[in-house]
Tab-separated table of C-alpha atoms in Angstrom:
chain	number	residue	atom	x	y	z
V	1	MET	CA	19.669	1.229	-1.746
V	2	VAL	CA	17.153	3.865	0.826
V	3	GLY	CA	19.126	6.224	-1.379
V	4	LEU	CA	18.488	4.481	-4.661
V	5	ALA	CA	14.474	4.124	-3.183
V	6	GLU	CA	14.756	7.488	-2.990
V	7	ARG	CA	15.700	8.699	-6.197
V	8	ALA	CA	13.472	6.291	-7.817
V	9	ALA	CA	10.526	7.092	-6.188
V	10	ARG	CA	11.050	11.283	-6.867
V	11	ALA	CA	12.128	10.739	-11.085
V	12	ALA	CA	8.597	8.329	-10.979
V	13	GLY	CA	6.416	10.832	-9.167
V	14	GLU	CA	7.697	13.830	-11.298
V	15	LEU	CA	7.123	11.966	-14.180
V	16	VAL	CA	3.476	10.834	-12.648
V	17	HIS	CA	2.504	14.164	-11.580
V	18	ARG	CA	4.453	16.830	-14.543
V	19	GLY	CA	3.064	14.562	-17.519
V	20	ARG	CA	-0.521	14.090	-16.020
V	21	PRO	CA	-2.770	15.067	-19.240
V	22	GLU	CA	-5.371	16.449	-18.563
V	23	ARG	CA	-7.815	14.137	-20.222
V	24	LEU	CA	-6.969	10.687	-19.101
V	25	GLU	CA	-7.876	7.517	-20.869
V	26	VAL	CA	-8.553	4.000	-19.007
V	27	MET	CA	-5.370	1.899	-20.531
V	28	ALA	CA	-6.613	-1.624	-18.980
V	29	THR	CA	-8.157	-2.735	-16.325
V	30	LYS	CA	-6.969	-5.899	-13.915
V	31	SER	CA	-9.330	-7.616	-11.408
V	32	SER	CA	-12.258	-5.738	-12.603
V	33	ALA	CA	-13.685	-3.430	-14.584
V	34	THR	CA	-13.274	-0.292	-11.417
V	35	ASP	CA	-9.348	-2.339	-10.951
V	36	VAL	CA	-7.946	0.381	-13.984
V	37	VAL	CA	-4.616	0.963	-15.441
V	38	THR	CA	-3.131	3.824	-17.105
V	39	ALA	CA	-0.992	5.130	-19.381
V	40	MET	CA	0.912	7.065	-16.707
V	41	ASP	CA	0.937	3.800	-15.109
V	42	THR	CA	2.936	1.843	-17.513
V	43	ALA	CA	5.232	4.733	-17.824
V	44	SER	CA	5.915	4.918	-14.354
V	45	GLU	CA	6.637	1.392	-13.552
V	46	GLU	CA	8.721	1.251	-17.050
V	47	LEU	CA	10.994	4.005	-15.457
V	48	LEU	CA	11.568	2.526	-11.979
V	49	VAL	CA	12.798	-0.346	-13.065
V	50	ARG	CA	15.572	1.330	-15.922
V	51	LEU	CA	16.770	3.153	-12.966
V	52	LEU	CA	16.863	0.200	-10.637
V	53	ARG	CA	18.527	-2.252	-12.804
V	54	ASP	CA	20.580	0.513	-14.260
V	55	ALA	CA	22.000	0.755	-10.507
V	56	ARG	CA	21.746	-2.870	-9.373
V	57	PRO	CA	21.454	-5.113	-12.227
V	58	ASP	CA	21.795	-7.815	-10.353
V	59	ASP	CA	18.168	-7.553	-8.603
V	60	GLY	CA	15.364	-8.695	-9.297
V	61	VAL	CA	11.943	-5.923	-9.464
V	62	LEU	CA	8.003	-6.834	-8.866
V	63	GLY	CA	6.444	-4.240	-10.701
V	64	GLU	CA	2.496	-3.499	-10.471
V	65	GLU	CA	2.196	-3.791	-14.264
V	66	GLY	CA	4.721	-5.396	-15.599
V	67	GLY	CA	5.286	-8.528	-13.343
V	68	ALA	CA	7.796	-10.057	-12.195
V	69	THR	CA	11.560	-10.176	-13.335
V	70	GLY	CA	14.203	-12.404	-11.508
V	71	GLY	CA	18.046	-11.900	-10.150
V	72	THR	CA	20.618	-13.127	-8.790
V	73	SER	CA	21.667	-10.954	-5.400
V	74	GLY	CA	18.933	-12.408	-3.363
V	75	ILE	CA	17.331	-8.517	-3.281
V	76	THR	CA	14.036	-7.910	-5.244
V	77	TRP	CA	12.186	-4.476	-5.847
V	78	VAL	CA	8.590	-4.285	-4.910
V	79	VAL	CA	7.535	-1.059	-6.705
V	80	ASP	CA	4.054	0.331	-7.267
V	81	PRO	CA	4.676	2.970	-9.996
V	82	ILE	CA	1.900	4.894	-9.052
V	83	ASP	CA	-0.734	3.765	-5.406
V	84	GLY	CA	-4.619	5.314	-5.854
V	85	THR	CA	-4.519	5.158	-9.904
V	86	VAL	CA	-8.573	5.828	-9.027
V	87	ASN	CA	-6.922	9.335	-7.710
V	88	TYR	CA	-4.774	9.744	-10.293
V	89	LEU	CA	-7.173	8.666	-12.885
V	90	TYR	CA	-10.065	11.156	-11.428
V	91	GLY	CA	-7.389	14.053	-11.001
V	92	LEU	CA	-7.991	13.965	-6.666
V	93	PRO	CA	-4.512	14.544	-5.018
V	94	GLY	CA	-3.979	11.759	-3.319
V	95	TYR	CA	-1.340	9.131	-4.734
V	96	ALA	CA	2.141	7.751	-4.878
V	97	VAL	CA	5.104	6.197	-5.624
V	98	SER	CA	6.294	3.583	-3.712
V	99	VAL	CA	9.567	1.377	-3.438
V	100	ALA	CA	11.171	-0.937	-1.554
V	101	ALA	CA	13.439	-3.462	-1.426
V	102	VAL	CA	13.327	-6.923	-0.138
V	103	VAL	CA	15.449	-10.219	0.854
V	104	GLY	CA	14.184	-13.830	1.172
V	105	ALA	CA	11.553	-13.340	-1.594
V	106	GLY	CA	11.974	-17.099	-2.555
V	107	ALA	CA	13.974	-18.430	-5.638
V	108	PRO	CA	13.870	-15.948	-8.907
V	109	GLU	CA	11.558	-17.741	-10.988
V	110	GLU	CA	9.131	-17.589	-7.800
V	111	ARG	CA	6.357	-14.418	-7.590
V	112	PRO	CA	7.680	-13.217	-4.747
V	113	ASP	CA	5.679	-13.352	-0.895
V	114	PRO	CA	5.091	-10.933	1.155
V	115	ARG	CA	4.416	-13.645	3.938
V	116	THR	CA	8.236	-14.873	3.551
V	117	TRP	CA	10.233	-12.049	2.628
V	118	THR	CA	11.898	-8.517	4.090
V	119	ALA	CA	12.134	-5.409	3.640
V	120	VAL	CA	15.304	-4.150	4.099
V	121	ALA	CA	14.607	-0.520	2.546
V	122	GLY	CA	11.711	1.789	1.263
V	123	CYS	CA	10.798	5.303	0.176
V	124	VAL	CA	7.132	6.227	-0.185
V	125	HIS	CA	7.166	9.526	-2.425
V	126	ASP	CA	3.631	11.876	-2.272
V	127	PRO	CA	4.459	13.645	-5.738
V	128	VAL	CA	1.458	16.141	-5.449
V	129	SER	CA	2.429	17.093	-1.817
V	130	GLY	CA	6.527	16.660	-2.431
V	131	ARG	CA	6.276	14.705	1.142
V	132	THR	CA	8.639	11.605	0.810
V	133	TRP	CA	8.607	8.574	3.609
V	134	THR	CA	12.013	6.609	3.620
V	135	ALA	CA	13.256	3.695	6.286
V	136	THR	CA	15.561	1.364	6.937
V	137	ARG	CA	15.164	-2.076	8.980
V	138	GLY	CA	16.493	-1.261	11.846
V	139	GLY	CA	17.527	2.047	11.205
V	140	GLY	CA	14.404	4.260	12.145
V	141	ALA	CA	11.538	5.763	9.410
V	142	ARG	CA	11.536	9.350	8.708
V	143	LEU	CA	9.601	11.998	7.021
V	144	ASP	CA	11.156	14.245	4.541
V	145	GLY	CA	14.530	13.676	6.319
V	146	ALA	CA	13.144	14.291	10.426
V	147	PRO	CA	12.358	11.413	11.863
V	148	LEU	CA	9.131	10.391	13.196
V	149	ALA	CA	7.622	9.887	16.124
V	150	GLY	CA	5.349	6.967	15.567
V	151	PRO	CA	1.489	6.361	16.568
V	152	ALA	CA	0.389	6.715	19.694
V	153	ASP	CA	-0.956	3.941	21.553
V	154	VAL	CA	-4.597	4.978	21.629
V	155	PRO	CA	-7.617	3.265	23.636
V	156	LEU	CA	-10.093	1.974	20.798
V	157	GLY	CA	-12.622	4.393	21.309
V	158	GLU	CA	-10.496	6.723	20.834
V	159	ALA	CA	-8.629	5.487	17.628
V	160	LEU	CA	-8.808	6.440	14.007
V	161	VAL	CA	-8.783	4.043	11.279
V	162	GLY	CA	-7.860	3.875	8.339
V	163	THR	CA	-9.097	1.223	5.925
V	164	GLY	CA	-9.699	0.267	2.523
V	165	PHE	CA	-12.261	-1.319	-0.372
V	166	GLY	CA	-11.213	-4.080	-2.905
V	167	TYR	CA	-12.590	-3.891	-6.330
V	168	THR	CA	-15.205	-6.659	-6.900
V	169	PRO	CA	-18.502	-6.312	-5.096
V	170	GLN	CA	-18.480	-9.443	-3.674
V	171	ARG	CA	-15.374	-8.256	-1.491
V	172	ARG	CA	-16.868	-4.605	-0.949
V	173	ALA	CA	-20.155	-6.271	0.325
V	174	ALA	CA	-17.448	-8.313	2.533
V	175	GLN	CA	-15.785	-5.397	3.801
V	176	ALA	CA	-18.320	-3.413	4.375
V	177	ARG	CA	-20.135	-5.740	6.700
V	178	VAL	CA	-16.703	-5.600	8.640
V	179	LEU	CA	-16.261	-1.811	8.458
V	180	SER	CA	-20.534	-1.628	10.042
V	181	GLY	CA	-19.086	-3.299	12.947
V	182	VAL	CA	-16.116	-1.288	13.553
V	183	LEU	CA	-17.195	2.090	13.028
V	184	PRO	CA	-19.502	1.901	16.705
V	185	HIS	CA	-16.533	1.097	18.566
V	186	VAL	CA	-14.043	3.476	17.005
V	187	ARG	CA	-13.507	7.177	17.031
V	188	ASP	CA	-13.907	7.897	13.161
V	189	VAL	CA	-12.331	5.608	9.868
V	190	ARG	CA	-10.888	6.987	7.035
V	191	ARG	CA	-10.897	5.859	3.279
V	192	SER	CA	-7.704	7.571	1.629
V	193	GLY	CA	-7.651	5.219	-1.522
V	194	VAL	CA	-3.934	4.825	-1.216
V	195	ALA	CA	-2.432	1.900	1.107
V	196	SER	CA	1.213	2.940	1.360
V	197	LEU	CA	0.166	6.693	2.364
V	198	ASP	CA	-2.401	4.963	5.119
V	199	LEU	CA	0.890	3.025	6.592
V	200	CYS	CA	2.682	6.297	6.320
V	201	SER	CA	-0.046	7.758	7.754
V	202	VAL	CA	0.145	5.378	10.565
V	203	GLY	CA	3.815	5.726	10.764
V	204	SER	CA	3.629	10.345	11.035
V	205	GLY	CA	0.785	9.586	14.138
V	206	TRP	CA	-1.676	10.708	11.520
V	207	LEU	CA	-3.563	7.766	11.579
V	208	ASP	CA	-3.804	5.843	14.782
V	209	ALA	CA	-4.551	2.237	12.755
V	210	TYR	CA	-5.089	0.708	9.285
V	211	TYR	CA	-6.389	-2.261	8.271
V	212	GLU	CA	-7.240	-3.514	4.748
V	213	ARG	CA	-7.976	-7.113	3.052
V	214	GLY	CA	-6.767	-7.769	-0.461
V	215	LEU	CA	-3.612	-5.867	-0.398
V	216	GLN	CA	-1.475	-6.749	-3.112
V	217	PRO	CA	2.754	-6.425	-3.132
V	218	TRP	CA	3.516	-3.506	-4.061
V	219	ASP	CA	0.942	-1.755	-2.048
V	220	HIS	CA	2.587	-1.870	1.445
V	221	ALA	CA	6.039	-3.000	1.249
V	222	ALA	CA	7.541	0.261	1.596
V	223	GLY	CA	4.841	1.485	4.175
V	224	ALA	CA	4.506	-1.326	6.277
V	225	LEU	CA	7.857	-0.400	6.632
V	226	VAL	CA	7.969	2.959	7.539
V	227	ALA	CA	5.413	1.910	9.883
V	228	GLN	CA	7.089	-1.207	11.183
V	229	GLU	CA	10.520	0.965	11.682
V	230	ALA	CA	8.470	4.582	13.138
V	231	GLY	CA	7.309	1.659	15.976
V	232	ALA	CA	3.870	0.016	14.565
V	233	VAL	CA	2.563	-3.147	14.578
V	234	VAL	CA	2.245	-4.304	11.064
V	235	ARG	CA	0.540	-8.032	11.446
V	236	GLY	CA	-2.019	-10.072	9.670
V	237	LEU	CA	-5.299	-11.328	10.969
V	238	ALA	CA	-3.572	-13.358	13.600
V	239	PRO	CA	-0.991	-11.362	16.299
V	240	ASP	CA	1.527	-14.017	14.853
V	241	GLU	CA	0.705	-13.893	11.030
V	242	PRO	CA	2.261	-11.709	8.518
V	243	ALA	CA	1.003	-8.733	6.629
V	244	SER	CA	-0.362	-10.134	3.078
V	245	GLU	CA	-3.170	-10.179	0.624
V	246	ARG	CA	-5.264	-12.267	2.892
V	247	PHE	CA	-5.248	-9.114	5.229
V	248	CYS	CA	-3.260	-6.146	7.085
V	249	LEU	CA	-2.842	-4.305	10.331
V	250	ALA	CA	-1.134	-1.808	11.498
V	251	ALA	CA	-0.906	0.323	15.030
V	252	ALA	CA	0.610	0.406	18.295
V	253	PRO	CA	0.943	-2.590	20.195
V	254	ALA	CA	-2.358	-2.596	22.327
V	255	LEU	CA	-4.142	-0.767	19.877
V	256	ALA	CA	-3.625	-3.643	17.046
V	257	ALA	CA	-4.540	-6.136	19.752
V	258	ARG	CA	-7.716	-5.231	20.694
V	259	LEU	CA	-8.067	-3.793	16.966
V	260	GLY	CA	-7.020	-6.816	15.840
V	261	ASP	CA	-9.318	-8.958	17.875
V	262	LEU	CA	-12.465	-6.835	16.298
V	263	VAL	CA	-11.958	-7.516	13.352
V	264	ALA	CA	-11.008	-11.025	13.738
V	265	GLY	CA	-14.611	-11.776	15.296
V	266	LEU	CA	-16.210	-10.037	12.312
V	267	ASP	CA	-14.853	-12.396	10.368
V	268	PRO	CA	-13.357	-10.657	7.255
V	269	LEU	CA	-11.869	-14.038	5.418
V	270	ARG	CA	-15.786	-14.608	4.612
V	271	GLU	CA	-16.713	-13.153	0.894
V	272	GLU	CA	-20.214	-12.255	0.383
V	273	GLU	CA	-23.101	-13.224	-2.742
V	274	ALA	CA	-22.249	-10.245	-4.866
V	275	PRO	CA	-25.020	-7.809	-4.736
V	276	ALA	CA	-27.815	-7.319	-7.162
V	277	ALA	CA	-28.041	-4.495	-9.160
V	278	PRO	CA	-30.533	-2.434	-8.433
V	279	GLY	CA	-33.380	-2.585	-10.956
V	280	ALA	CA	-32.640	-6.090	-10.971
């Protein structure tokens, strides 16, 4: 399955990288006017679904743009056709294709839930750099075929931490409040706009930790497996809570505990009122 995930992710990556027009148009929006979909998102997902269903017709598929299609095998493919669509729209180099196979996702007619599934194989492919991360449950994680060493368990004050922001004003306001409480306690913060690559960066040791509220299943299915198989803890807000839309945190074990305590104390689940527009 990891071979199929990699082949599909590479094919979709070539499509979106080579097929990107000079000028991209927004085709639709999702959660807000700033949460966009391009025609290439849809084309990439259609290619992924076709490749996966041709190879494994009994499996289910959950895609960001097309929703869920049921299967009978007990395996569901969770795909993100372009993770980092806003970067892609603006011509920035940070985006990826993410493909993961999960089990225990629930009944075929139900939307797969990250809190109940177990990812068993995954691939995150960066079409711009050509880097490709793969992982299998219990089989380790690799970058371009080389085993990952994993994140260092550094003190909180020396940690380089990745994070991300949502697309609604209320969510952004809450995340800004939490970030202002985190910044004084860590080395620095990075924001790439690509959750799958951030999780792979933790697995590669390029980030010491990553946290975010509001990730969708396709955002973290493959990247979380890469981080876990490289030695990171991937969890929700509480130590025994699985990563989900509610919260996701990834780091080496001791750092995950320290950063988790810090973030939990900042009440990241409390949403704010939408800030007033300038001049309103």
